[in-house]
Coordinates of C-alpha atoms in Angstrom, one line a residue:
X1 CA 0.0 0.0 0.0
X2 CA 1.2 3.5 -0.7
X3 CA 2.2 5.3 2.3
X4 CA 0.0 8.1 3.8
X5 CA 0.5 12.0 2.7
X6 CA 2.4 13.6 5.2
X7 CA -0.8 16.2 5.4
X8 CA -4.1 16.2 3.8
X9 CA -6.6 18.7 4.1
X10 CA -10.5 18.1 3.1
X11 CA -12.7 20.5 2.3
X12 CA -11.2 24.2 4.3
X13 CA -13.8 26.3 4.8
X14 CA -13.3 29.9 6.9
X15 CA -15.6 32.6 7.0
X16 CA -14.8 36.7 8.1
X17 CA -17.9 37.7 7.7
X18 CA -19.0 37.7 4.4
X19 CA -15.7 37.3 3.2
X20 CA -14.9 33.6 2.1
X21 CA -11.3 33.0 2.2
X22 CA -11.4 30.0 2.0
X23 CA -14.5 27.9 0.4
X24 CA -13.8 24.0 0.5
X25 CA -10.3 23.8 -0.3
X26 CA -8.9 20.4 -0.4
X27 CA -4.9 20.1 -0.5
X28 CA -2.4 17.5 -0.1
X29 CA 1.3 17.3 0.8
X30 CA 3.5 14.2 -0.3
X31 CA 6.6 13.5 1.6
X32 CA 9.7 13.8 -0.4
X33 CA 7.7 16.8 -2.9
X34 CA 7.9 20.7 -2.8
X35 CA 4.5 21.7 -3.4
X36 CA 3.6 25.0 -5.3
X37 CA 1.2 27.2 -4.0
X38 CA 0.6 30.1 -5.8
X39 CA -3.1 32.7 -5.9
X40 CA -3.2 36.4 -6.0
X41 CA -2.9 38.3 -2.9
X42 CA -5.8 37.5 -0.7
X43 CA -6.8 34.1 -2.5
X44 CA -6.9 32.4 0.6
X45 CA -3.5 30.8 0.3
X46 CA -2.4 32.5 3.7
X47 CA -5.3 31.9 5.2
X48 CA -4.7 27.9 4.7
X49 CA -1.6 27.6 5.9
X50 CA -2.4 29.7 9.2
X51 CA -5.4 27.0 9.5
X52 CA -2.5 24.6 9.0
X53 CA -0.7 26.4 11.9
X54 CA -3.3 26.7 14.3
X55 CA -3.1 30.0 14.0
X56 CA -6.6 30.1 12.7
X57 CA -9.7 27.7 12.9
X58 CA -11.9 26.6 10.0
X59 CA -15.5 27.1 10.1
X60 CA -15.5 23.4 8.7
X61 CA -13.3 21.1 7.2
X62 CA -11.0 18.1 8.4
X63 CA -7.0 18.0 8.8
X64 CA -4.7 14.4 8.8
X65 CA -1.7 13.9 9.6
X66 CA -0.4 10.6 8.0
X67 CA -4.0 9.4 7.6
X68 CA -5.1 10.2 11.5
X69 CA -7.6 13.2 11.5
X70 CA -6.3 15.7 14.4
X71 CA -7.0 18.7 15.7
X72 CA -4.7 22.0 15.9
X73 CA -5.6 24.2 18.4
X74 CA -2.2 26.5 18.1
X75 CA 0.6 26.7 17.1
X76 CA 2.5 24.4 19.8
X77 CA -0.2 21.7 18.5
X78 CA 1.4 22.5 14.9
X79 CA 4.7 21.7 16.2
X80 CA 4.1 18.9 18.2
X81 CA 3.2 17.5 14.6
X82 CA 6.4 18.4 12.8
X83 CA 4.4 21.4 11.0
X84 CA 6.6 24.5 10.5
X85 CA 6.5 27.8 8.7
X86 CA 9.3 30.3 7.5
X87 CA 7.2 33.4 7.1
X88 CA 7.6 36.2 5.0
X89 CA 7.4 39.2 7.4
X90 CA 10.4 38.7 9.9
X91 CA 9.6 37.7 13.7
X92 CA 13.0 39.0 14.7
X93 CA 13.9 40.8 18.0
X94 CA 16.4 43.0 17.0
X95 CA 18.6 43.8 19.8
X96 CA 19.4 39.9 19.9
X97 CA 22.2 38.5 18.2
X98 CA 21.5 35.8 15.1
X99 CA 22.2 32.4 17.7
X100 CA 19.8 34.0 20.1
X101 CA 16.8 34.4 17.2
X102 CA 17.6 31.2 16.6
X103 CA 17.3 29.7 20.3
X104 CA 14.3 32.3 21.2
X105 CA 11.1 29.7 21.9
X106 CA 13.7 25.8 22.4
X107 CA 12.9 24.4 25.9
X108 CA 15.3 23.3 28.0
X109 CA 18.8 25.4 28.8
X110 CA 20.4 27.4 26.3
X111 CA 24.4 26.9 26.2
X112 CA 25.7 29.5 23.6
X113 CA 29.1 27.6 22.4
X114 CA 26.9 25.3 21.5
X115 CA 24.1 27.2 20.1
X116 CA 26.2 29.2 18.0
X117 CA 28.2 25.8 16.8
X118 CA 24.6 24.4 16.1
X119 CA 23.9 28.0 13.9
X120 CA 27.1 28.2 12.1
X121 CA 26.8 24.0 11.0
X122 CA 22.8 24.7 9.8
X123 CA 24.4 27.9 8.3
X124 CA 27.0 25.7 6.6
X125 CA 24.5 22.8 5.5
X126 CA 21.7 24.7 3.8
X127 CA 24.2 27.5 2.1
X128 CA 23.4 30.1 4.2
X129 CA 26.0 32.4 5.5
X130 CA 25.5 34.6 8.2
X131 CA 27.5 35.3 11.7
X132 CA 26.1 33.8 14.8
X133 CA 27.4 36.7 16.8
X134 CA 26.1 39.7 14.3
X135 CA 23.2 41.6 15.9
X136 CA 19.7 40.8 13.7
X137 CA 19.5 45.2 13.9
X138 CA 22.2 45.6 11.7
X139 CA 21.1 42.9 8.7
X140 CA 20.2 43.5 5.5
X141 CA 16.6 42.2 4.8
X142 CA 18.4 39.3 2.7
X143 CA 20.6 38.5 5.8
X144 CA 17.8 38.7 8.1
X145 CA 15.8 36.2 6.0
X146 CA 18.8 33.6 6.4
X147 CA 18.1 34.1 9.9
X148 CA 14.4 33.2 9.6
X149 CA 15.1 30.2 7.8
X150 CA 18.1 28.8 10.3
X151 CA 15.5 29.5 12.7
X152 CA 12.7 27.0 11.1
X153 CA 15.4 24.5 10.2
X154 CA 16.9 24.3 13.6
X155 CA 13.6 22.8 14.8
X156 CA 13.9 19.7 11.9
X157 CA 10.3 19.9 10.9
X158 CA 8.6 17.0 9.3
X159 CA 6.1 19.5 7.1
X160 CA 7.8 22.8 6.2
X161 CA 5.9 25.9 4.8
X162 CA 8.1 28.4 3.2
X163 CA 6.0 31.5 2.0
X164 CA 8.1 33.7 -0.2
X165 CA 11.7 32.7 0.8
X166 CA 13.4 34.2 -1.9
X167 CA 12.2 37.1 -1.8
X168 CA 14.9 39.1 -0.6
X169 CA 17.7 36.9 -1.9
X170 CA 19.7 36.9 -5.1
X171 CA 19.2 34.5 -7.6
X172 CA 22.4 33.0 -7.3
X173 CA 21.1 32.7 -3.5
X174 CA 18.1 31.6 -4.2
X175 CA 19.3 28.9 -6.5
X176 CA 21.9 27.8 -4.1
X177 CA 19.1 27.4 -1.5
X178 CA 16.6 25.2 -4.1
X179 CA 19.7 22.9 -4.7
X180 CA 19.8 22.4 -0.6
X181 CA 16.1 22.8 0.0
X182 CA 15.9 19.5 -3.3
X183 CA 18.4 17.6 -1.9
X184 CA 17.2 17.9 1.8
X185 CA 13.6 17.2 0.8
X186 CA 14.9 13.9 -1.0
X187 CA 17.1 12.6 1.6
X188 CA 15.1 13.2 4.5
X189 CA 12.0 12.8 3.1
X190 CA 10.2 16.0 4.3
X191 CA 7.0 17.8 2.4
X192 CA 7.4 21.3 1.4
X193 CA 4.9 24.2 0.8
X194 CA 6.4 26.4 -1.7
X195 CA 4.6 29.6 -1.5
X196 CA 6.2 32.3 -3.9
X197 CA 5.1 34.7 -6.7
X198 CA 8.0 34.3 -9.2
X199 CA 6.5 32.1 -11.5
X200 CA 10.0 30.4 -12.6
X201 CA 10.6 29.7 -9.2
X202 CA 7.7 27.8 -9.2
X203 CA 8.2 26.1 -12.3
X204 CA 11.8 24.9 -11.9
X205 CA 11.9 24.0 -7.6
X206 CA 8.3 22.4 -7.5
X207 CA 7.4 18.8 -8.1
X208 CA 3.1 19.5 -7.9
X209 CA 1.6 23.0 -8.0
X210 CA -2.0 24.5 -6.9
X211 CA -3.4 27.4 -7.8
X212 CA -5.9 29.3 -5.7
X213 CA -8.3 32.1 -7.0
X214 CA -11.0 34.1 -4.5
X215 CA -10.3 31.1 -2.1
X216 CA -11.0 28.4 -4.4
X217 CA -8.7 25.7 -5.7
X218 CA -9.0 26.5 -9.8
X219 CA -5.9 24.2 -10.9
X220 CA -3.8 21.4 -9.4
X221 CA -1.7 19.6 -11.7
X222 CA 2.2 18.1 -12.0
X223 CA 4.6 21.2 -12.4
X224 CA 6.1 19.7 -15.5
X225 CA 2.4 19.3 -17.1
X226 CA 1.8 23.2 -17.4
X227 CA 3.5 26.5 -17.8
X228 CA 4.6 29.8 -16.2
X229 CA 1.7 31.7 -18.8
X230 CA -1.1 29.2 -17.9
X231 CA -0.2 29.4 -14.2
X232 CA -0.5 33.2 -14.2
X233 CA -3.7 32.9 -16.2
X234 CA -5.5 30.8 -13.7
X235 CA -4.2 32.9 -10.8
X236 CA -5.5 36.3 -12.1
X237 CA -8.3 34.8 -14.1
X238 CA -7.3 36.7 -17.6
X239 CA -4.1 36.7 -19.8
X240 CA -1.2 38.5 -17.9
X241 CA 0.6 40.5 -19.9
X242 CA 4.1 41.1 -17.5
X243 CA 7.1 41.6 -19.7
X244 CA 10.2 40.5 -17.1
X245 CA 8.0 40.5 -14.6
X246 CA 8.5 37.3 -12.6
X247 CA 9.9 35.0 -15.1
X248 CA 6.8 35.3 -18.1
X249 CA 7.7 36.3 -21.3
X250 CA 11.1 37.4 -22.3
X251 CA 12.0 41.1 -21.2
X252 CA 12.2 42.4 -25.0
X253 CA 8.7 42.1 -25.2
X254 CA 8.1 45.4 -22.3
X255 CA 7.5 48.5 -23.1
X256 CA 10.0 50.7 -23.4
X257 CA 10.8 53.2 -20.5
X258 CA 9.9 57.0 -22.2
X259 CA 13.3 59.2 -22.7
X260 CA 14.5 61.4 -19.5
X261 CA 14.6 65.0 -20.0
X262 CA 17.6 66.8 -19.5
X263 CA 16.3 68.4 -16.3
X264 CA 18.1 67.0 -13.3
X265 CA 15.6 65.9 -10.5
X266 CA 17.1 64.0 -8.0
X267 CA 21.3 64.0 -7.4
X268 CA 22.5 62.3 -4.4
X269 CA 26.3 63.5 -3.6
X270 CA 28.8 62.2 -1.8
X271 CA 26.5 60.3 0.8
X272 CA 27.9 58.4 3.4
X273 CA 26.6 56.8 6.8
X274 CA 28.4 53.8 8.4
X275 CA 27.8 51.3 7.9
X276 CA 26.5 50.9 4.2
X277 CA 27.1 53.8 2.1
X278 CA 30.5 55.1 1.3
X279 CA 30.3 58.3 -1.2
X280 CA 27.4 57.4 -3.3
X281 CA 27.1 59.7 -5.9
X282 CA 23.8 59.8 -8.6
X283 CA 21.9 61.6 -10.6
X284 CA 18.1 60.7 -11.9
X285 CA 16.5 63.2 -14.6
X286 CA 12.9 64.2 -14.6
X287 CA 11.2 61.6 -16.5
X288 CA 13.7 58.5 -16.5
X289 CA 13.5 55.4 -15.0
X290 CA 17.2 54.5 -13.5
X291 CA 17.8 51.2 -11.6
X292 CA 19.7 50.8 -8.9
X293 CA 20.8 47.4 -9.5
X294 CA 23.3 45.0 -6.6
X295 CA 23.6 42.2 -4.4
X296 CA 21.7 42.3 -1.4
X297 CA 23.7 44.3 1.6
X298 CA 26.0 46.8 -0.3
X299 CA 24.0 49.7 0.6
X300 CA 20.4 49.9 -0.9
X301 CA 18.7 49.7 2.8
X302 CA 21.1 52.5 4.1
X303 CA 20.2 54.5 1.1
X304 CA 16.7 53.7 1.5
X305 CA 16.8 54.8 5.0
X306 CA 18.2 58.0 4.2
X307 CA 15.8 59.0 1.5
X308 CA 12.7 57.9 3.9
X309 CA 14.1 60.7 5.9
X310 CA 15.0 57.4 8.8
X311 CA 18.7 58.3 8.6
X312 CA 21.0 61.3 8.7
X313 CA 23.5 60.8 6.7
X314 CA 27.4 61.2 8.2
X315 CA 28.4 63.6 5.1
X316 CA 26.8 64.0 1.6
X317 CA 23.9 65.7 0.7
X318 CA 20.6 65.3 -1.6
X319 CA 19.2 67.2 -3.6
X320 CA 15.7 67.9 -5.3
X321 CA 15.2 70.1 -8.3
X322 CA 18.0 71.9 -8.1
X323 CA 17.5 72.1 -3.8
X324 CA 19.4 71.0 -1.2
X325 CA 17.6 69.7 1.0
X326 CA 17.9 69.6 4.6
X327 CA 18.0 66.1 5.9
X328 CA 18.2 66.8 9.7
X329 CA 14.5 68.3 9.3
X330 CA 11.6 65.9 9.4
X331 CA 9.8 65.8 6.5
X332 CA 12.0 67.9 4.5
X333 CA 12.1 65.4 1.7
X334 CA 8.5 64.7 1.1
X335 CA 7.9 68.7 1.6
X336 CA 10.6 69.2 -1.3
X337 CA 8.7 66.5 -3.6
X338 CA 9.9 63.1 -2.8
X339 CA 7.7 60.2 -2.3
X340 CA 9.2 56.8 -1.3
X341 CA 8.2 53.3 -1.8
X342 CA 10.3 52.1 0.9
X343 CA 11.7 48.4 1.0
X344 CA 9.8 47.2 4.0
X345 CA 6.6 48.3 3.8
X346 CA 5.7 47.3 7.3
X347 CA 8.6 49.0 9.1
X348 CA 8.7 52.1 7.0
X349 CA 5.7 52.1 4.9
X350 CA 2.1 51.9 6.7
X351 CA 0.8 51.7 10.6
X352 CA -0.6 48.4 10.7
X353 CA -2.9 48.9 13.1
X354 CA -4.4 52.4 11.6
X355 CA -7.1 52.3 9.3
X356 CA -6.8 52.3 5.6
X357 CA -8.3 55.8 5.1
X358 CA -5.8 56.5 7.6
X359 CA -2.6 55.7 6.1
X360 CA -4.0 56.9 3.0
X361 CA -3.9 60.4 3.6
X362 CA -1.2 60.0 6.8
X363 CA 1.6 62.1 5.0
X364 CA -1.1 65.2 4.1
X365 CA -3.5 66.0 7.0
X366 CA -3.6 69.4 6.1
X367 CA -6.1 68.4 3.1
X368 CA -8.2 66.9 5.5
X369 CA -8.1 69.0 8.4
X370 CA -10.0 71.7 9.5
X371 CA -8.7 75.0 11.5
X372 CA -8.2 72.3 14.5
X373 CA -9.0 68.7 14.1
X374 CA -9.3 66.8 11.1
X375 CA -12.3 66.5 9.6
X376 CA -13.4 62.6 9.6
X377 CA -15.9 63.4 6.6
X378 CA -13.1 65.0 4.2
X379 CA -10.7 62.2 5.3
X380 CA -13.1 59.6 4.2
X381 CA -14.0 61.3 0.6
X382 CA -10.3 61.8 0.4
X383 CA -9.4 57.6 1.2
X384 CA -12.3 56.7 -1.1
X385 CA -11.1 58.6 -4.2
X386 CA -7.7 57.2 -4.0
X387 CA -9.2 53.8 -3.0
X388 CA -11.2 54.1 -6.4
X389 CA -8.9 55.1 -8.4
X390 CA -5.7 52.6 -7.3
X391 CA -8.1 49.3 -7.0
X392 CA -7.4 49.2 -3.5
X393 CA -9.8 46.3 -1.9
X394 CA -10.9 46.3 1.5
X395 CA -14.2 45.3 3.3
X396 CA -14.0 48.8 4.6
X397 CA -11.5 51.7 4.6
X398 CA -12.2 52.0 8.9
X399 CA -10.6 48.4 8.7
X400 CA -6.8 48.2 10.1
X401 CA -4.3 48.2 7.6
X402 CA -3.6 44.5 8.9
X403 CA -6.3 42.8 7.0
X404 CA -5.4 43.4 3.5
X405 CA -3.7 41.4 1.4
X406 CA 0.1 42.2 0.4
X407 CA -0.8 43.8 -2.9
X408 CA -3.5 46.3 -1.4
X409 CA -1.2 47.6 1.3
X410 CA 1.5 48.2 -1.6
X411 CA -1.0 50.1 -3.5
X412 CA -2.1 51.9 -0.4
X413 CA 1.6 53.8 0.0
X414 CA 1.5 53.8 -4.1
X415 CA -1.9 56.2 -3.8
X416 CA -0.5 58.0 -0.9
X417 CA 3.2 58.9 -2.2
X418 CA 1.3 59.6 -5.9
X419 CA -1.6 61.8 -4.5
X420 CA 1.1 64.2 -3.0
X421 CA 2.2 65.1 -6.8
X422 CA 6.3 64.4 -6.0
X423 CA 8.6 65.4 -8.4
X424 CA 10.6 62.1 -7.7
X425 CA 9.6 58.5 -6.7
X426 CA 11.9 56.4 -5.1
X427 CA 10.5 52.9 -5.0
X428 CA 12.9 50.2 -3.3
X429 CA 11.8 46.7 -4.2
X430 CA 8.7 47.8 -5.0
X431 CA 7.1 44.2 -6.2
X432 CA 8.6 41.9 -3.4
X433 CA 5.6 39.4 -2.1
X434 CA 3.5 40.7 -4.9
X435 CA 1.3 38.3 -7.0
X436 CA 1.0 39.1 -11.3
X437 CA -1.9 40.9 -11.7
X438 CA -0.3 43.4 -8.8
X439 CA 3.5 43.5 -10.2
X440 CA 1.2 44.2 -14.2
X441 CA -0.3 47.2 -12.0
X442 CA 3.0 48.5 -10.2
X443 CA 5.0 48.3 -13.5
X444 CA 2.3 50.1 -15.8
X445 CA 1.8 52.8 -12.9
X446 CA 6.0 53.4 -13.2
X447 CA 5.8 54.1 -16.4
X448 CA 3.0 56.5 -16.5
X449 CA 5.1 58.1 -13.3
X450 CA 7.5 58.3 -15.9
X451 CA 5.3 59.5 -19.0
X452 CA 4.3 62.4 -16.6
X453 CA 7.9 63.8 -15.8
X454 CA 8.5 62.3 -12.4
X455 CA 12.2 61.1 -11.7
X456 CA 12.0 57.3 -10.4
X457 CA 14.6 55.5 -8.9
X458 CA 14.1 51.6 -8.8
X459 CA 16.0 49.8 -6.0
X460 CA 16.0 46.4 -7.0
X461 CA 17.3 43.4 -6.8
X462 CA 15.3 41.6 -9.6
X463 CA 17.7 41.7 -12.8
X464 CA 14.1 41.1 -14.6
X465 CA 12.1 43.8 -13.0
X466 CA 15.3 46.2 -14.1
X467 CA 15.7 45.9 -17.5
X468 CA 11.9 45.4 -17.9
X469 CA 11.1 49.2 -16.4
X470 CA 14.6 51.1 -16.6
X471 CA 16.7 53.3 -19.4
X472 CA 19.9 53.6 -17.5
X473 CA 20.9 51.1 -14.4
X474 CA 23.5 52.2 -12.3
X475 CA 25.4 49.3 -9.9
X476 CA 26.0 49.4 -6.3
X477 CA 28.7 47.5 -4.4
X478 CA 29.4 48.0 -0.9
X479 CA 28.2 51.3 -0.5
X480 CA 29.0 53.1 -3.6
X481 CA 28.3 53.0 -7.4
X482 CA 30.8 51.3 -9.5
X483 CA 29.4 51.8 -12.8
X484 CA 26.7 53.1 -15.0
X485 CA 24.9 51.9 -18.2
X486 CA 22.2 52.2 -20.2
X487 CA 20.1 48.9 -20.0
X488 CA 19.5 48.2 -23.6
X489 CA 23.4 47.6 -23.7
X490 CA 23.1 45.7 -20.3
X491 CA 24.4 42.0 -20.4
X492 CA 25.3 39.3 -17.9
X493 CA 28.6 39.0 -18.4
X494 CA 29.1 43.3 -17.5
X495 CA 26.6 43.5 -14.7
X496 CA 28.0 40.5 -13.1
X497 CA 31.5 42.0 -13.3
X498 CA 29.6 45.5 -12.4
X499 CA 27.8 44.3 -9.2
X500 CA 31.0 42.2 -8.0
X501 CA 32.8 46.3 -7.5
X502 CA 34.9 45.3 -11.1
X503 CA 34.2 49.0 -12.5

């Protein structure tokens, strides 16, 4: 007899409201398999695995676990079964070094030679470098997602849910990790969730794939029996027209970027703030597109801290049409016309725990106020407008920020750095965790940023999303730029030798 699936779940159903995020969802997990699971933001893919985690309860449904039906209650329940999740949005305590993440939660007494041994082997094993002793506040989001991971493999679970873990690494990361994560998954027979939006992710790490569409399973098939077009059809529902975007159709087929204007809108001199940037020196025209393309961790969260107005820089300045602009004041950049996108939506972007119509209009309360107070009646006309015209989805614009989808909150600080009319946008991995039909949005609203005269600056790690939206990419390593090109003569061969500091 064939040997029970490590996890089966029959028929998912959970209600909020009158929101169905789930409706009868049946899924399966085979031991030894990486299993694809891909849906728009807000499908009900999240929703499924928190179910799976205990951290929610269906409304109706069953759960087995190796062909026993049980019941999870929490998340200790979860683990007690071997069920374990690397989640997208970090759960790190900053002040803590990397071996103390890791050990934050294990019973029993914590020795540290032998917790930072126990770190640096995992490390070592799944081809994920990082210092044990290196405080979690001073990572790089890529870095600090090596540390989420170490932290779910240290536990050796049976059933492993990965949602987005590539997300903030490089590709030659990334494909070092699916070698690993293959040959782990093989030899120690363990089922993995694959949850990601980059379509050839999915296509070349996954053995079985399911697609989820307003929280209904709407394809499950063998990876190797469909494609990286069909699988973005069923998840949005219509043909996807991406360009780069995620691994669809080759980038030659984007439209092109519209020309810059010889009008200089943004020029960043001689910025440096330790650690991360060491003399950066730039200059974005109204109208263009540039790309700041590198590695993870030479400088693109430093940069993007500085132009969030998060960090005073140790020398340098910055510069807005023509202005110098002065960085010790808050809000002096967005009061000079510079709206940011910033890299980490949650820590930089948005208050979670504020309404929509809140964060929507956060960054301008004098168009909503009165002589006093704000007036709640302008506030809401203003929210809905901007709701309207951005697709932004919620149940209702007094819900917290919390409840929507990925997508929604990124088009929520979209709207809000837009409305304020900037004469530059700096948007720093601007389409990380989003699904297709929200990267098709985010790229066509570039553009038209573009189109209208608005300097952006793309800080990105995606070589895809960069020559798909950019006319010019400039290269980062540690801290400063080596080298400048236009993208249409961009190749592998000179970016790699670019981002590696070979000027």
């Amino acid at each position: 007899m064939a040997p029970e699936p490590a996890v089966r779940l029959r028929g998912i159903t959970k209600r909020y409201g009158a929101v169905v995020a789930c409706d009868g969802v049946d899924l399966t997990l085979e031991r030894g398999e990486i299993h694809g699971l891909l849906g728009e933001n807000g499908a009900g893919k999240s929703t499924l695995m928190r179910i799976l985690l205990g951290l929610e309860t269906q409304d109706s449904g069953a759960i087995d676990r190796d062909g026993r039906a049980v019941t999870i209650a929490g998340p200790r329940e979860a683990a007690a079964l071997g069920i374990s999740m690397v989640h997208q949005h970090f759960s790190l305590v900053d002040p803590l070094t990397v071996w103390e993440n890791v050990a934050l939660g294990r019973s029993g007494p914590v020795r540290r030679a032998a917790e930072r041994a126990g770190v640096r082997a995992a490390a070592q094993r799944y081809g994920l470098a990082i210092d044990p002793d290196a405080r979690v506040g001073t990572l790089s989001a890529g870095e600090r997602q090596r540390v989420e991971l170490l932290k779910c493999l240290r536990r050796d679970p049976t059933v492993l849910i990965m949602d987005e873990p590539t997300s903030v690494l490089t590709r030659s990361e990334s494909a070092e990790l699916f070698t690993v994560l293959r040959r782990v998954v093989a030899a120690e027979h363990r089922a993995v969730v694959l949850i990601s939006h980059k379509l050839a992710e999915i296509t070349t790490a996954t053995d079985r794939v399911t697609v989820m569409r307003a929280g209904r399973v709407v394809l499950r098939r063998a990876t190797t029996a469909t494609t990286e077009a069909e699988l973005a059809r069923e998840m949005v529902g219509r043909e996807v027209t991406l360009g780069a975007a995620v691994g669809v159709l080759p980038h030659a087929t984007a439209p092109a970027s519209p020309a810059a204007s010889a009008q200089t809108a943004l020029r960043l001199r001689g910025l440096t703030a330790r650690p991360g940037l060491d003399d950066l020196c730039l200059t974005v025209h109204a109208g263009e597109i540039v790309g700041l393309y590198g590695a993870e961790g030479n400088g693109q969260k430093s940069l993007g801290d500085v132009l969030s107005g998060l960090t005073v820089p140790d020398a340098g300045t910055v510069e807005v049409a023509g202005a110098s602009v002065d960085l010790r004041r808050p809000g002096a950049l967005s009061a000079a016309g510079l709206g940011i996108v910033p890299e980490d939506r949650h820590h930089a972007g948005v208050v979670l725990d504020l309404s929509v119509a809140e964060n929507l209009v956060m960054t301008r309360l004098g168009d909503v106020s009165g002589r006093v107070f704000i007036d709640r009646r302008r506030l809401r006309r203003r929210a809905r407008a901007l709701a309207d015209e951005y697709g932004i989805t919620a149940a209702s614009l007094d819900s917290p920020l919390r409840d929507l989808s990925g997508g929604n909150q990124q088009r929520v600080v979209l709207a809000r750095e837009l409305s304020g009319r900037p004469r530059v946008l700096v948007a720093a991995q601007p389409s990380r965790g989003l699904d297709v039909g929200a990267v098709e949005d985010l790229y066509a609203r570039l553009r038209r940023c573009a189109s209208d005269g608005i300097a952006v600056l793309l800080i990105s790690t995606e070589l895809e999303e960069i020559l798909a939206l950019t006319t010019r990419i400039a290269t980062i390593f540690r801290g400063r730029i080596v080298g400048e090109l236009p993208t249409a003569q961009a190749d592998g061969e000179r970016l790699a030798l670019l981002t590696g500091g070979v000027a």
